[in-house]
GROMACS .gro file of C-alpha atoms in nm:
model
  382
    1MET     CA    1  -0.375  -0.529  -0.793
    2VAL     CA    2  -0.147  -0.353  -0.499
    3MET     CA    3  -0.352  -0.579  -0.261
    4ILE     CA    4  -0.276  -0.870  -0.449
    5GLU     CA    5   0.095  -0.779  -0.398
    6GLY     CA    6   0.037  -0.768  -0.046
    7MET     CA    7  -0.118  -1.122  -0.048
    8LEU     CA    8   0.178  -1.217  -0.255
    9ILE     CA    9   0.387  -1.116   0.064
   10THR     CA   10   0.188  -1.342   0.300
   11GLY     CA   11   0.227  -1.622   0.071
   12GLY     CA   12   0.598  -1.574   0.078
   13ILE     CA   13   0.590  -1.572   0.440
   14THR     CA   14   0.377  -1.845   0.486
   15LEU     CA   15   0.601  -2.062   0.255
   16SER     CA   16   0.898  -1.982   0.461
   17TYR     CA   17   0.731  -2.092   0.755
   18TRP     CA   18   0.629  -2.434   0.618
   19ILE     CA   19   0.963  -2.461   0.486
   20ASN     CA   20   1.133  -2.394   0.828
   21TYR     CA   21   0.894  -2.640   0.968
   22GLY     CA   22   0.972  -2.895   0.732
   23MET     CA   23   1.336  -2.842   0.760
   24SER     CA   24   1.303  -2.871   1.130
   25PHE     CA   25   1.261  -3.264   1.071
   26ILE     CA   26   1.610  -3.294   0.941
   27GLY     CA   27   1.822  -3.200   1.239
   28ASP     CA   28   2.144  -2.998   1.271
   29LYS     CA   29   2.243  -3.097   0.888
   30GLU     CA   30   2.376  -2.793   0.675
   31VAL     CA   31   2.077  -2.883   0.403
   32ALA     CA   32   1.850  -2.739   0.686
   33TRP     CA   33   1.961  -2.377   0.669
   34ARG     CA   34   2.101  -2.403   0.309
   35PHE     CA   35   1.813  -2.503   0.140
   36PRO     CA   36   1.574  -2.240   0.250
   37LEU     CA   37   1.835  -1.977   0.154
   38ALA     CA   38   1.900  -2.121  -0.182
   39PHE     CA   39   1.533  -2.166  -0.247
   40GLN     CA   40   1.461  -1.796  -0.277
   41ILE     CA   41   1.662  -1.766  -0.597
   42VAL     CA   42   1.367  -1.947  -0.775
   43PHE     CA   43   1.155  -1.636  -0.737
   44ALA     CA   44   1.409  -1.378  -0.843
   45ILE     CA   45   1.450  -1.611  -1.164
   46ILE     CA   46   1.057  -1.600  -1.219
   47ILE     CA   47   1.059  -1.185  -1.176
   48PHE     CA   48   1.364  -1.172  -1.406
   49CYS     CA   49   1.186  -1.396  -1.689
   50SER     CA   50   0.834  -1.227  -1.642
   51ILE     CA   51   0.932  -0.850  -1.611
   52LEU     CA   52   1.026  -0.845  -1.985
   53ASN     CA   53   0.689  -0.895  -2.096
   54LEU     CA   54   0.532  -0.616  -1.882
   55PRO     CA   55   0.421  -0.301  -2.069
   56GLU     CA   56   0.560   0.055  -1.983
   57SER     CA   57   0.358   0.290  -1.794
   58PRO     CA   58   0.168   0.516  -2.008
   59ARG     CA   59   0.276   0.817  -1.816
   60TRP     CA   60   0.624   0.734  -1.827
   61LEU     CA   61   0.592   0.711  -2.223
   62VAL     CA   62   0.434   1.041  -2.231
   63MET     CA   63   0.732   1.151  -2.031
   64GLN     CA   64   0.947   1.032  -2.302
   65GLY     CA   65   0.746   1.187  -2.609
   66ARG     CA   66   0.602   0.856  -2.679
   67ASN     CA   67   0.254   0.917  -2.718
   68ASP     CA   68   0.168   0.663  -2.975
   69GLU     CA   69   0.286   0.382  -2.748
   70ALA     CA   70   0.085   0.558  -2.455
   71LEU     CA   71  -0.209   0.548  -2.669
   72GLU     CA   72  -0.194   0.154  -2.738
   73ILE     CA   73  -0.125   0.089  -2.356
   74LEU     CA   74  -0.439   0.296  -2.280
   75GLU     CA   75  -0.645   0.119  -2.536
   76CYS     CA   76  -0.546  -0.218  -2.399
   77LEU     CA   77  -0.572  -0.116  -2.043
   78ASN     CA   78  -0.940   0.025  -2.131
   79GLU     CA   79  -1.052  -0.200  -2.380
   80LYS     CA   80  -1.139   0.094  -2.607
   81SER     CA   81  -1.030   0.245  -2.934
   82ARG     CA   82  -0.804   0.552  -2.941
   83ASP     CA   83  -1.056   0.741  -3.116
   84ASP     CA   84  -1.298   0.707  -2.789
   85PRO     CA   85  -1.332   1.029  -2.610
   86TYR     CA   86  -1.232   0.855  -2.266
   87ILE     CA   87  -0.898   0.756  -2.413
   88LYS     CA   88  -0.810   1.081  -2.584
   89ASN     CA   89  -0.924   1.273  -2.230
   90GLU     CA   90  -0.718   1.025  -2.035
   91LEU     CA   91  -0.406   1.079  -2.253
   92ILE     CA   92  -0.453   1.485  -2.211
   93ALA     CA   93  -0.511   1.437  -1.859
   94ILE     CA   94  -0.162   1.244  -1.840
   95GLN     CA   95   0.021   1.506  -2.046
   96GLU     CA   96  -0.116   1.765  -1.844
   97THR     CA   97  -0.005   1.607  -1.538
   98VAL     CA   98   0.351   1.515  -1.666
   99THR     CA   99   0.386   1.881  -1.783
  100GLU     CA  100   0.360   1.952  -1.395
  101MET     CA  101   0.561   1.661  -1.319
  102ASN     CA  102   0.848   1.792  -1.460
  103LYS     CA  103   0.817   2.100  -1.249
  104GLY     CA  104   0.884   1.888  -0.963
  105SER     CA  105   1.188   1.811  -0.752
  106TYR     CA  106   1.295   1.640  -0.443
  107ARG     CA  107   1.255   1.999  -0.261
  108SER     CA  108   0.911   1.961  -0.395
  109LEU     CA  109   0.848   1.723  -0.116
  110PHE     CA  110   0.902   1.983   0.145
  111LYS     CA  111   0.700   2.258  -0.003
  112MET     CA  112   0.363   2.361   0.109
  113SER     CA  113   0.218   2.517  -0.231
  114GLU     CA  114  -0.149   2.524  -0.341
  115TYR     CA  115  -0.119   2.184  -0.367
  116ARG     CA  116   0.013   2.088  -0.011
  117GLU     CA  117   0.286   1.881  -0.138
  118PHE     CA  118   0.462   1.835   0.245
  119HIS     CA  119   0.108   1.757   0.390
  120ARG     CA  120   0.057   1.490   0.144
  121VAL     CA  121   0.421   1.321   0.166
  122ALA     CA  122   0.368   1.341   0.566
  123LEU     CA  123   0.057   1.138   0.521
  124ALA     CA  124   0.253   0.868   0.305
  125TYR     CA  125   0.532   0.865   0.528
  126VAL     CA  126   0.320   0.828   0.832
  127ASN     CA  127   0.102   0.555   0.662
  128GLN     CA  128   0.408   0.316   0.626
  129MET     CA  129   0.546   0.400   0.969
  130PHE     CA  130   0.204   0.286   1.134
  131GLN     CA  131   0.219  -0.030   0.959
  132GLN     CA  132   0.550  -0.110   1.111
  133ILE     CA  133   0.484   0.011   1.474
  134SER     CA  134   0.151  -0.177   1.484
  135GLY     CA  135   0.337  -0.452   1.596
  136ILE     CA  136   0.302  -0.706   1.307
  137ASN     CA  137   0.660  -0.802   1.268
  138LEU     CA  138   0.674  -0.879   1.660
  139ILE     CA  139   0.447  -1.172   1.537
  140THR     CA  140   0.587  -1.228   1.179
  141TYR     CA  141   0.958  -1.255   1.302
  142TYR     CA  142   0.898  -1.417   1.620
  143ALA     CA  143   0.603  -1.645   1.602
  144PRO     CA  144   0.769  -1.967   1.667
  145GLN     CA  145   0.961  -1.831   2.007
  146LEU     CA  146   0.637  -1.685   2.132
  147TYR     CA  147   0.425  -2.015   2.086
  148ALA     CA  148   0.720  -2.171   2.275
  149GLU     CA  149   0.691  -1.927   2.539
  150ILE     CA  150   0.341  -1.970   2.606
  151GLY     CA  151   0.387  -2.347   2.715
  152LEU     CA  152   0.308  -2.496   2.355
  153ALA     CA  153   0.742  -2.599   2.308
  154LYS     CA  154   0.663  -2.940   2.271
  155GLY     CA  155   0.898  -3.078   1.992
  156ASN     CA  156   0.826  -2.905   1.663
  157LEU     CA  157   0.503  -2.753   1.775
  158PRO     CA  158   0.582  -2.390   1.787
  159LYS     CA  159   0.688  -2.413   1.417
  160LEU     CA  160   0.398  -2.574   1.299
  161LEU     CA  161   0.193  -2.305   1.486
  162ALA     CA  162   0.389  -2.028   1.317
  163ALA     CA  163   0.322  -2.214   0.987
  164CYS     CA  164  -0.067  -2.241   1.043
  165ASN     CA  165  -0.057  -1.856   1.182
  166GLY     CA  166   0.120  -1.782   0.834
  167THR     CA  167  -0.145  -1.962   0.665
  168GLU     CA  168  -0.450  -1.823   0.821
  169TYR     CA  169  -0.261  -1.469   0.764
  170LEU     CA  170  -0.251  -1.600   0.387
  171LEU     CA  171  -0.614  -1.664   0.363
  172ALA     CA  172  -0.709  -1.331   0.558
  173ALA     CA  173  -0.502  -1.141   0.304
  174PHE     CA  174  -0.751  -1.247   0.037
  175ILE     CA  175  -1.057  -1.043   0.173
  176PRO     CA  176  -0.936  -0.667   0.089
  177ILE     CA  177  -0.872  -0.778  -0.256
  178TYR     CA  178  -1.231  -0.794  -0.266
  179ILE     CA  179  -1.375  -0.548  -0.044
  180ILE     CA  180  -1.119  -0.254  -0.088
  181GLU     CA  181  -1.305  -0.080  -0.365
  182LYS     CA  182  -1.670  -0.122  -0.191
  183ALA     CA  183  -1.550  -0.050   0.139
  184GLY     CA  184  -1.272   0.221   0.074
  185ARG     CA  185  -0.954   0.300   0.224
  186ARG     CA  186  -1.030   0.483   0.541
  187PRO     CA  187  -1.256   0.225   0.689
  188LEU     CA  188  -1.032  -0.086   0.593
  189MET     CA  189  -0.758   0.124   0.804
  190LEU     CA  190  -1.008   0.212   1.079
  191PHE     CA  191  -1.103  -0.139   1.095
  192GLY     CA  192  -0.769  -0.264   1.109
  193ALA     CA  193  -0.638  -0.019   1.380
  194ALA     CA  194  -0.930  -0.080   1.627
  195GLY     CA  195  -0.906  -0.457   1.569
  196MET     CA  196  -0.516  -0.485   1.634
  197SER     CA  197  -0.585  -0.252   1.938
  198LEU     CA  198  -0.815  -0.502   2.088
  199SER     CA  199  -0.569  -0.800   1.998
  200MET     CA  200  -0.281  -0.631   2.152
  201ALA     CA  201  -0.513  -0.563   2.468
  202VAL     CA  202  -0.608  -0.929   2.500
  203LEU     CA  203  -0.266  -1.036   2.420
  204ALA     CA  204  -0.127  -0.848   2.725
  205GLY     CA  205  -0.423  -0.960   2.970
  206THR     CA  206  -0.319  -1.338   2.871
  207ASN     CA  207   0.030  -1.278   2.886
  208TYR     CA  208  -0.031  -1.122   3.230
  209ARG     CA  209  -0.228  -1.407   3.345
  210LEU     CA  210   0.026  -1.655   3.211
  211THR     CA  211   0.340  -1.522   3.318
  212VAL     CA  212   0.238  -1.357   3.636
  213LEU     CA  213  -0.049  -1.547   3.776
  214ASN     CA  214   0.091  -1.865   3.625
  215ASP     CA  215  -0.240  -1.943   3.458
  216SER     CA  216  -0.160  -2.180   3.192
  217ARG     CA  217  -0.516  -2.177   3.037
  218ALA     CA  218  -0.423  -1.849   2.925
  219GLY     CA  219  -0.159  -1.954   2.695
  220ILE     CA  220  -0.443  -2.090   2.466
  221GLY     CA  221  -0.576  -1.749   2.460
  222GLN     CA  222  -0.289  -1.569   2.369
  223ALA     CA  223  -0.214  -1.835   2.095
  224VAL     CA  224  -0.567  -1.743   1.961
  225PHE     CA  225  -0.512  -1.384   1.934
  226LEU     CA  226  -0.161  -1.408   1.754
  227PHE     CA  227  -0.390  -1.540   1.487
  228VAL     CA  228  -0.647  -1.293   1.532
  229PHE     CA  229  -0.415  -0.986   1.532
  230ASN     CA  230  -0.274  -1.104   1.186
  231THR     CA  231  -0.638  -1.128   1.032
  232PHE     CA  232  -0.738  -0.758   1.119
  233PHE     CA  233  -0.382  -0.653   0.999
  234ALA     CA  234  -0.415  -0.831   0.673
  235ILE     CA  235  -0.772  -0.677   0.621
  236GLY     CA  236  -0.669  -0.310   0.678
  237TRP     CA  237  -0.302  -0.264   0.696
  238LEU     CA  238  -0.120  -0.506   0.493
  239GLY     CA  239  -0.137  -0.403   0.119
  240MET     CA  240  -0.269  -0.064   0.219
  241THR     CA  241   0.049   0.108   0.302
  242TRP     CA  242   0.146   0.013  -0.086
  243LEU     CA  243  -0.137   0.121  -0.199
  244TYR     CA  244  -0.224   0.478  -0.031
  245PRO     CA  245   0.094   0.625  -0.044
  246ALA     CA  246   0.066   0.616  -0.462
  247GLU     CA  247  -0.299   0.753  -0.431
  248ILE     CA  248  -0.243   1.049  -0.221
  249VAL     CA  249   0.062   1.226  -0.372
  250PRO     CA  250   0.080   1.393  -0.712
  251LEU     CA  251   0.243   1.271  -0.998
  252ARG     CA  252   0.519   1.488  -1.019
  253ILE     CA  253   0.664   1.369  -0.701
  254ARG     CA  254   0.536   1.023  -0.638
  255ALA     CA  255   0.840   0.849  -0.704
  256PRO     CA  256   1.061   1.016  -0.456
  257THR     CA  257   0.750   1.024  -0.185
  258ASN     CA  258   0.713   0.639  -0.225
  259ALA     CA  259   1.107   0.581  -0.173
  260LEU     CA  260   1.077   0.804   0.117
  261ALA     CA  261   0.782   0.670   0.284
  262THR     CA  262   0.918   0.292   0.210
  263SER     CA  263   1.230   0.397   0.412
  264ALA     CA  264   0.960   0.464   0.716
  265ASN     CA  265   0.858   0.091   0.657
  266TRP     CA  266   1.201  -0.055   0.688
  267ILE     CA  267   1.341   0.196   0.951
  268PHE     CA  268   1.050   0.115   1.188
  269ASN     CA  269   1.060  -0.238   1.082
  270PHE     CA  270   1.417  -0.293   1.220
  271MET     CA  271   1.330  -0.063   1.554
  272VAL     CA  272   1.017  -0.324   1.627
  273VAL     CA  273   1.230  -0.611   1.556
  274MET     CA  274   1.535  -0.460   1.762
  275ILE     CA  275   1.347  -0.361   2.056
  276THR     CA  276   1.111  -0.669   2.088
  277PRO     CA  277   1.342  -0.923   2.256
  278VAL     CA  278   1.460  -0.668   2.510
  279ALA     CA  279   1.101  -0.531   2.535
  280PHE     CA  280   0.967  -0.861   2.675
  281GLU     CA  281   1.279  -0.950   2.859
  282ASN     CA  282   1.248  -0.607   3.074
  283ILE     CA  283   0.878  -0.522   3.068
  284GLY     CA  284   0.714  -0.857   2.977
  285TYR     CA  285   0.342  -0.819   2.897
  286LYS     CA  286   0.359  -0.448   2.928
  287THR     CA  287   0.528  -0.483   2.555
  288TYR     CA  288   0.158  -0.589   2.424
  289VAL     CA  289   0.021  -0.301   2.612
  290ILE     CA  290   0.248  -0.045   2.438
  291PHE     CA  291   0.139  -0.173   2.093
  292ALA     CA  292  -0.232  -0.179   2.216
  293VAL     CA  293  -0.209   0.208   2.290
  294ILE     CA  294   0.002   0.279   1.943
  295ASN     CA  295  -0.318   0.115   1.765
  296ALA     CA  296  -0.562   0.272   1.945
  297PHE     CA  297  -0.379   0.593   1.869
  298MET     CA  298  -0.366   0.514   1.481
  299PHE     CA  299  -0.723   0.497   1.482
  300PRO     CA  300  -0.812   0.903   1.555
  301CYS     CA  301  -0.510   0.973   1.333
  302VAL     CA  302  -0.661   0.805   1.047
  303TYR     CA  303  -1.015   0.910   1.093
  304PHE     CA  304  -0.919   1.295   1.127
  305PHE     CA  305  -0.627   1.320   0.883
  306PHE     CA  306  -0.644   1.055   0.635
  307PRO     CA  307  -0.858   1.155   0.300
  308GLU     CA  308  -1.041   0.890   0.109
  309THR     CA  309  -0.871   0.792  -0.233
  310ARG     CA  310  -1.142   0.560  -0.337
  311TYR     CA  311  -1.279   0.618  -0.717
  312ARG     CA  312  -1.026   0.890  -0.707
  313SER     CA  313  -0.777   1.000  -0.988
  314LEU     CA  314  -0.434   1.151  -0.913
  315GLU     CA  315  -0.597   1.477  -1.099
  316GLU     CA  316  -0.903   1.465  -0.858
  317MET     CA  317  -0.664   1.427  -0.545
  318ASP     CA  318  -0.477   1.737  -0.650
  319ALA     CA  319  -0.788   1.927  -0.702
  320ILE     CA  320  -0.905   1.821  -0.372
  321PHE     CA  321  -0.586   1.938  -0.197
  322LYS     CA  322  -0.563   2.247  -0.363
  323LYS     CA  323  -0.919   2.330  -0.197
  324SER     CA  324  -0.793   2.214   0.132
  325THR     CA  325  -0.683   2.490   0.370
  326ASN     CA  326  -0.572   2.270   0.702
  327VAL     CA  327  -0.463   1.939   0.797
  328PHE     CA  328  -0.802   1.884   0.888
  329ASN     CA  329  -1.047   1.957   0.605
  330ALA     CA  330  -0.878   1.730   0.346
  331VAL     CA  331  -1.085   1.438   0.495
  332THR     CA  332  -1.400   1.636   0.464
  333LEU     CA  333  -1.355   1.723   0.106
  334SER     CA  334  -1.242   1.401  -0.014
  335ILE     CA  335  -1.565   1.267   0.102
  336LYS     CA  336  -1.817   1.557  -0.031
  337GLU     CA  337  -1.647   1.629  -0.367
  338PRO     CA  338  -1.825   1.490  -0.651
  339TYR     CA  339  -1.660   1.203  -0.834
  340ARG     CA  340  -1.580   1.226  -1.162
  341TYR     CA  341  -1.535   0.850  -1.215
  342ASP     CA  342  -1.788   0.543  -1.110
  343LYS     CA  343  -1.729   0.235  -0.921
  344HIS     CA  344  -1.637   0.079  -1.269
  345GLY     CA  345  -1.361   0.333  -1.318
  346GLU     CA  346  -1.582   0.507  -1.595
  347LEU     CA  347  -1.603   0.875  -1.649
  348LYS     CA  348  -1.927   1.005  -1.536
  349PRO     CA  349  -2.155   1.150  -1.840
  350GLU     CA  350  -2.125   1.493  -1.711
  351TYR     CA  351  -1.747   1.468  -1.698
  352LEU     CA  352  -1.763   1.299  -2.017
  353GLU     CA  353  -1.904   1.606  -2.213
  354GLU     CA  354  -1.648   1.806  -2.069
  355ALA     CA  355  -1.383   1.560  -2.163
  356VAL     CA  356  -1.509   1.553  -2.528
  357ARG     CA  357  -1.472   1.935  -2.540
  358ARG     CA  358  -1.110   1.939  -2.422
  359VAL     CA  359  -1.051   1.670  -2.682
  360SER     CA  360  -1.206   1.893  -2.929
  361ALA     CA  361  -1.019   2.170  -2.842
  362ALA     CA  362  -0.711   1.980  -2.841
  363ASP     CA  363  -0.774   1.820  -3.189
  364VAL     CA  364  -0.846   2.210  -3.307
  365HIS     CA  365  -0.532   2.339  -3.133
  366VAL     CA  366  -0.349   2.032  -3.309
  367ALA     CA  367  -0.492   2.124  -3.642
  368GLY     CA  368  -0.416   2.502  -3.612
  369ALA     CA  369  -0.063   2.451  -3.562
  370LYS     CA  370  -0.060   2.231  -3.863
  371PHE     CA  371  -0.224   2.473  -4.076
  372ASP     CA  372   0.022   2.738  -3.945
  373SER     CA  373   0.318   2.529  -4.024
  374ASP     CA  374   0.185   2.461  -4.375
  375GLU     CA  375   0.143   2.821  -4.442
  376SER     CA  376   0.488   2.890  -4.325
  377GLY     CA  377   0.604   2.648  -4.582
  378ILE     CA  378   0.416   2.796  -4.850
  379GLU     CA  379   0.535   3.138  -4.759
  380ALA     CA  380   0.883   2.980  -4.757
  381LYS     CA  381   0.869   2.852  -5.093
  382ALA     CA  382   0.706   3.174  -5.253
   0.00000   0.00000   0.00000
């Protein structure tokens, strides 16, 4: 679902490119800039109307003490009866996690307890930062200008190429939706970083030939690799930075961690957008070299420090980081530790038996508490 969100982001970018291209035929009339601004309110209205029908999070309902409603949501999400051991175990696991979450605070983000909170917060923050310093917004924000500067400035051609680039970007964003669970998080991030580094290196070379050696044919290669870069980014990093931070941190600090990580996204977005024009003006093709090096640096960082979260619940990630003793072995543990859930999200039989025992123990505890309460009532009457 999170990867679909990433795809929808590219859908919005693509739509804006095509509207911009269409409005370019109007000329200097006010509607050319007023309509694109006003059109955005349509989506705000759609969100406002549809959000009323969204169900609450089971974890939030448990936090509010509304366990029956949480069970109803879990029933609908899993298409199982509330008497099913899987549903009961899920509720118990959520209750235990919520109890832990209530112990959390903003200070917890910077602690290094047995669950290594600060380690995980740093991973979430760096993950968002990497997305932006990869150079994606160098292309997203300045695509028409980039196409114009490589000799493709005839009429509305730069805006048309930018719109086509956005369309290809949107199509590439569908790929991770279908392969994210099969491939895993780490392989996609590694694939994306390697591809983006290679693309930036080629862009540096073609831009050098174009601007220094005056080889006009290099402009075609540069135009092509602006498309190629977006493809690698869409597959490896577009939606990943919204998915991974939510999977890597414990529930008790997930909300503040995601807020902090999102701040990294916009801080470094702002930085890249502001320095790009200045960089091209002063160092030219070397701007691409810088981003090629940054993306190459991202590859070993992901390989050595970013644990795999595929098929892992939040509770499993807690257990993995609890066993971790340093920043390096979390990756190994995430790969070697047994999985509690299969590829369909079903609890494995060996853990299902344990879940049944937990549910039975919980039922006995509740029944015992009720019996004690009844006895107290009888004694009071006596």
